[in-house]
Amino acid sequence: MQWWREAVVYQVYVRSFSDADGDGVGDLDGIRSRLGYLELLGVDAIWLTPFYTSPMADHGYDVADPRDVDPVFGDLAAFDTLVEATHEHGLKLVVDLVPNHTSSEHEWFRAALDAAPGSPERARYHFRAGRRPDGAQPPNNWTSVFGGPAWTRVHAADGEPGEWYLHLFSAEQPDLNWTNPEVWADLEKTLRFWLDRGVDGFRIDVAHGMSKPDGLPDSMAATRSGLLPGGRDGDPRFDHDDVHDVHRMIRAVLDHYPGRMAVGEVSVRDDARFARYLRPDELHLGFNFRLLRAPFEAAAVRDAVEHSLASVAGVAATPTWAIAGHDVSRPVTRYGGGELGTARARAMALVTLALPGTVFVYNGEELGLPDVDLPDEALQDPVWERSGHTERGRDAFRVPMPWEGGAPGYGFTEGVPWLPMPPEYGELTVAEQLEDTASTLSLVRRAVELRRRHPGFTGTELEWFGAPVGCLAFRRAGTTLVCALNTSDQAVALPPGDVLLTSGPLDDGLLPPDTAAWLA
Ligand code: GLC
């Protein structure tokens, strides 16, 4: 049963979703207490960001033990209870997997630091001597995605400088050496560990990472930093051909467990190279960044949709869609902020939910939350330090969910939230929005419900209609379901059909700017 093919998957940023024990950080018991809400929202599955043992240098994407739960989030018993409760609510549970790197606190890395150059302990990572006779220059010119060099030099107990190790992200996230069989065996063990506990799938972090070219050559492209640059193609740090063998191994394990899936974070722009990750013996789904990068302009949105469809056309996979996530500015802010940004984010929610394939919704997106302007002293993302305080990082779009009531915790926590929650959250809480039929939450609920029940949401192909400049309209092929979007500054006529749902009020029967409509 390929439940993921038309699913709406809700991304839970575990730290920021719901805190049951009052320490100000979200946890597994908190998620369990909100499953009723997710059922009401109508989503099919939830994806949990990493909750494994971690010193939290990158808030859990630095994993010290991939087969245990960090105490701040709970324990394995809480996880087992959560899996069971999730299934009782009719939802699937997908967990994150971080195979490109470990934490520098992982026992393997600590052993590597204690061991000598050339030792088997160091061979699980990428240790190299530095350049220049004194070894004082990094082994190559690669930069970290989070800023600064991708190499850090280690020192012996007596302070004597030694080798360098590779980290494509923060220095606390050393890259694993994927030519080492121990690394493969350990990932397989991790996969089975969670599959045996009942998870329905994995979201694979940096699925275009892992493998590195022989000799780790210098590169021009690698000197760019940033999590979502214009494109990484031609960049030796990512999308190396050998990575496909890793995905084949993962798939071979998953194939022993019916109904489980893997979705990779595949940040590869070229459609043909993207499609390679979705061959029948690799990933089931590729997380797609095109809509996340597209501005609010009909032509750009259409281009993103067409490329996404093209990139899966030759393989059996369905496309994926997202306008939000824990690494990008929230749609309300990205599209212009305030009422304008909210109107546009609502319109884009209708566009994504009309598309064939798998839709990802990031927690708080359904509430129309904006980014939060955080004071410098509140910032925790490693990007802030590594960029020398020139980039503020991702905390602004990771502020905890407002559930009900007022400051400081808005029902998220009875303690002090790990990032400050702003006063404007009072009007955006789940409780407020559930009462208001015009709220963004009510719109998203209705759209998810129609997507599930209306017969127009079938098939995998789209037909584009001619549309005025700045507008787009498509039909799900073989059905009567039409989605129209107006990104121009004039109201336009609607395509023929009965209006099913609009993202904002119509203007005398016309589709106003910054608005989308579904018709049938
Ligand atoms: C992915 C994650 C991001 C994380 C990085 C390193 O891009 O989405 O949050 O920082 O990988 O693991």
CSV table of N, CA, C and O and ligand atoms in Angstrom, one decimal, residues 11 13 47 49-50 58-62 96 98 100-101 145-146 168-170 173 203-206 208 227-228 232 265 289 326-327 381-383 394 398, ligand 1:
chain,number,residue,atom,x,y,z
A,11,GLN,N,5.0,18.3,9.0
A,11,GLN,CA,6.3,18.3,9.6
A,11,GLN,C,6.2,18.8,11.0
A,11,GLN,O,5.9,20.0,11.2
A,13,TYR,N,8.4,20.1,13.9
A,13,TYR,CA,9.8,20.4,14.5
A,13,TYR,C,9.7,20.2,16.0
A,13,TYR,O,9.1,21.0,16.7
A,47,TRP,N,5.9,13.8,10.2
A,47,TRP,CA,7.3,13.6,10.1
A,47,TRP,C,7.9,14.4,11.3
A,47,TRP,O,7.7,15.5,11.4
A,49,THR,N,11.2,15.8,13.1
A,49,THR,CA,12.6,16.1,13.0
A,49,THR,C,13.4,15.4,14.1
A,49,THR,O,12.8,14.8,15.0
A,50,PRO,N,14.7,15.3,14.1
A,50,PRO,CA,15.5,14.4,14.9
A,50,PRO,C,15.2,14.7,16.4
A,50,PRO,O,15.3,15.8,16.9
A,58,ASP,N,23.2,21.6,16.4
A,58,ASP,CA,22.3,22.0,15.3
A,58,ASP,C,20.9,21.5,15.6
A,58,ASP,O,20.2,20.9,14.7
A,59,HIS,N,20.5,21.6,16.9
A,59,HIS,CA,19.2,21.2,17.3
A,59,HIS,C,18.8,19.8,16.9
A,59,HIS,O,17.7,19.6,16.4
A,60,GLY,N,19.7,18.9,17.1
A,60,GLY,CA,19.3,17.5,16.8
A,60,GLY,C,19.8,16.9,15.5
A,60,GLY,O,19.9,15.7,15.4
A,61,TYR,N,20.2,17.8,14.6
A,61,TYR,CA,20.8,17.3,13.3
A,61,TYR,C,22.3,16.9,13.6
A,61,TYR,O,23.0,16.6,12.6
A,62,ASP,N,22.7,17.0,14.8
A,62,ASP,CA,24.0,16.5,15.3
A,62,ASP,C,23.7,15.4,16.2
A,62,ASP,O,23.5,15.5,17.4
A,96,ASP,N,13.2,11.2,11.0
A,96,ASP,CA,14.3,11.8,10.3
A,96,ASP,C,15.5,10.8,10.5
A,96,ASP,O,15.7,10.1,11.5
A,98,VAL,N,19.8,10.8,9.7
A,98,VAL,CA,20.9,11.8,9.4
A,98,VAL,C,22.2,11.0,9.0
A,98,VAL,O,23.1,10.9,9.9
A,100,ASN,N,24.6,11.6,6.7
A,100,ASN,CA,25.8,12.3,6.2
A,100,ASN,C,26.8,12.5,7.3
A,100,ASN,O,28.0,12.5,7.0
A,101,HIS,N,26.4,12.8,8.5
A,101,HIS,CA,27.3,13.1,9.6
A,101,HIS,C,26.8,12.6,10.9
A,101,HIS,O,25.7,12.2,11.1
A,145,VAL,N,28.4,24.6,4.6
A,145,VAL,CA,27.1,25.2,4.2
A,145,VAL,C,26.7,26.3,5.2
A,145,VAL,O,26.0,27.2,4.9
A,146,PHE,N,27.1,26.1,6.5
A,146,PHE,CA,26.8,27.1,7.5
A,146,PHE,C,27.8,28.3,7.6
A,146,PHE,O,27.8,29.0,8.5
A,168,LEU,N,30.7,19.3,6.4
A,168,LEU,CA,30.0,20.2,5.5
A,168,LEU,C,29.0,21.1,6.2
A,168,LEU,O,28.6,22.1,5.6
A,169,PHE,N,28.7,20.8,7.4
A,169,PHE,CA,27.8,21.7,8.2
A,169,PHE,C,28.7,22.2,9.3
A,169,PHE,O,29.8,22.7,9.1
A,170,SER,N,28.2,22.2,10.6
A,170,SER,CA,29.0,22.9,11.6
A,170,SER,C,30.1,22.0,12.1
A,170,SER,O,30.2,20.8,11.7
A,173,GLN,N,29.5,18.6,13.5
A,173,GLN,CA,28.8,17.6,12.7
A,173,GLN,C,29.8,17.0,11.7
A,173,GLN,O,29.8,17.2,10.5
A,203,ARG,N,12.6,10.3,6.7
A,203,ARG,CA,13.0,11.5,5.9
A,203,ARG,C,14.5,11.5,6.0
A,203,ARG,O,15.1,11.5,7.1
A,204,ILE,N,15.2,11.4,4.8
A,204,ILE,CA,16.6,11.3,4.8
A,204,ILE,C,17.3,12.7,4.7
A,204,ILE,O,17.1,13.3,3.6
A,205,ASP,N,18.0,13.1,5.7
A,205,ASP,CA,18.6,14.4,5.7
A,205,ASP,C,19.8,14.4,4.7
A,205,ASP,O,20.5,13.4,4.6
A,206,VAL,N,19.9,15.5,4.0
A,206,VAL,CA,21.0,15.7,3.0
A,206,VAL,C,21.2,14.4,2.2
A,206,VAL,O,22.3,13.8,2.1
A,208,HIS,N,21.5,14.0,-0.8
A,208,HIS,CA,22.5,14.2,-1.9
A,208,HIS,C,23.9,14.3,-1.3
A,208,HIS,O,24.8,14.7,-2.1
A,227,LEU,N,22.4,27.4,2.9
A,227,LEU,CA,21.7,26.1,2.9
A,227,LEU,C,20.9,25.8,1.6
A,227,LEU,O,20.9,24.7,1.1
A,228,LEU,N,20.4,26.9,0.9
A,228,LEU,CA,19.6,26.6,-0.3
A,228,LEU,C,20.2,27.6,-1.4
A,228,LEU,O,19.6,28.5,-1.7
A,232,ARG,N,23.5,23.3,-6.6
A,232,ARG,CA,24.7,22.7,-6.2
A,232,ARG,C,25.4,21.9,-7.3
A,232,ARG,O,26.4,21.3,-7.1
A,265,GLU,N,15.8,14.4,1.3
A,265,GLU,CA,16.0,15.8,1.0
A,265,GLU,C,17.0,15.9,-0.1
A,265,GLU,O,18.2,15.7,0.1
A,289,PHE,N,12.5,21.3,-3.6
A,289,PHE,CA,12.7,22.7,-3.1
A,289,PHE,C,12.3,23.8,-4.1
A,289,PHE,O,12.4,25.0,-3.8
A,326,HIS,N,11.6,23.9,8.0
A,326,HIS,CA,12.4,24.4,9.2
A,326,HIS,C,13.7,25.1,8.8
A,326,HIS,O,14.4,25.6,9.6
A,327,ASP,N,14.0,25.1,7.5
A,327,ASP,CA,15.2,25.8,7.0
A,327,ASP,C,15.0,27.0,6.2
A,327,ASP,O,15.9,27.6,5.7
A,381,ASP,N,20.8,29.2,16.4
A,381,ASP,CA,21.2,28.5,15.2
A,381,ASP,C,22.8,28.7,15.0
A,381,ASP,O,23.3,29.8,15.0
A,382,PRO,N,23.5,27.6,14.7
A,382,PRO,CA,24.9,27.7,14.5
A,382,PRO,C,25.3,28.6,13.4
A,382,PRO,O,26.4,29.2,13.3
A,383,VAL,N,24.4,28.9,12.4
A,383,VAL,CA,24.6,29.8,11.3
A,383,VAL,C,25.0,31.2,11.8
A,383,VAL,O,25.9,31.8,11.3
A,394,ARG,N,18.2,30.3,11.3
A,394,ARG,CA,16.8,29.8,11.0
A,394,ARG,C,15.9,29.9,12.2
A,394,ARG,O,14.8,29.4,12.2
A,398,ARG,N,11.4,29.0,13.6
A,398,ARG,CA,11.3,27.8,14.4
A,398,ARG,C,10.7,28.1,15.8
A,398,ARG,O,10.8,27.3,16.7
B,1,GLC,C1,19.4,19.5,6.5
B,1,GLC,C2,18.4,19.9,7.6
B,1,GLC,C3,19.0,21.1,8.3
B,1,GLC,C4,20.3,20.7,8.9
B,1,GLC,C5,21.2,20.1,7.9
B,1,GLC,C6,22.4,19.4,8.5
B,1,GLC,O1,19.5,20.5,5.5
B,1,GLC,O2,17.1,20.2,7.0
B,1,GLC,O3,18.1,21.6,9.3
B,1,GLC,O4,20.9,21.8,9.6
B,1,GLC,O5,20.6,19.2,7.1
B,1,GLC,O6,22.0,18.2,9.1
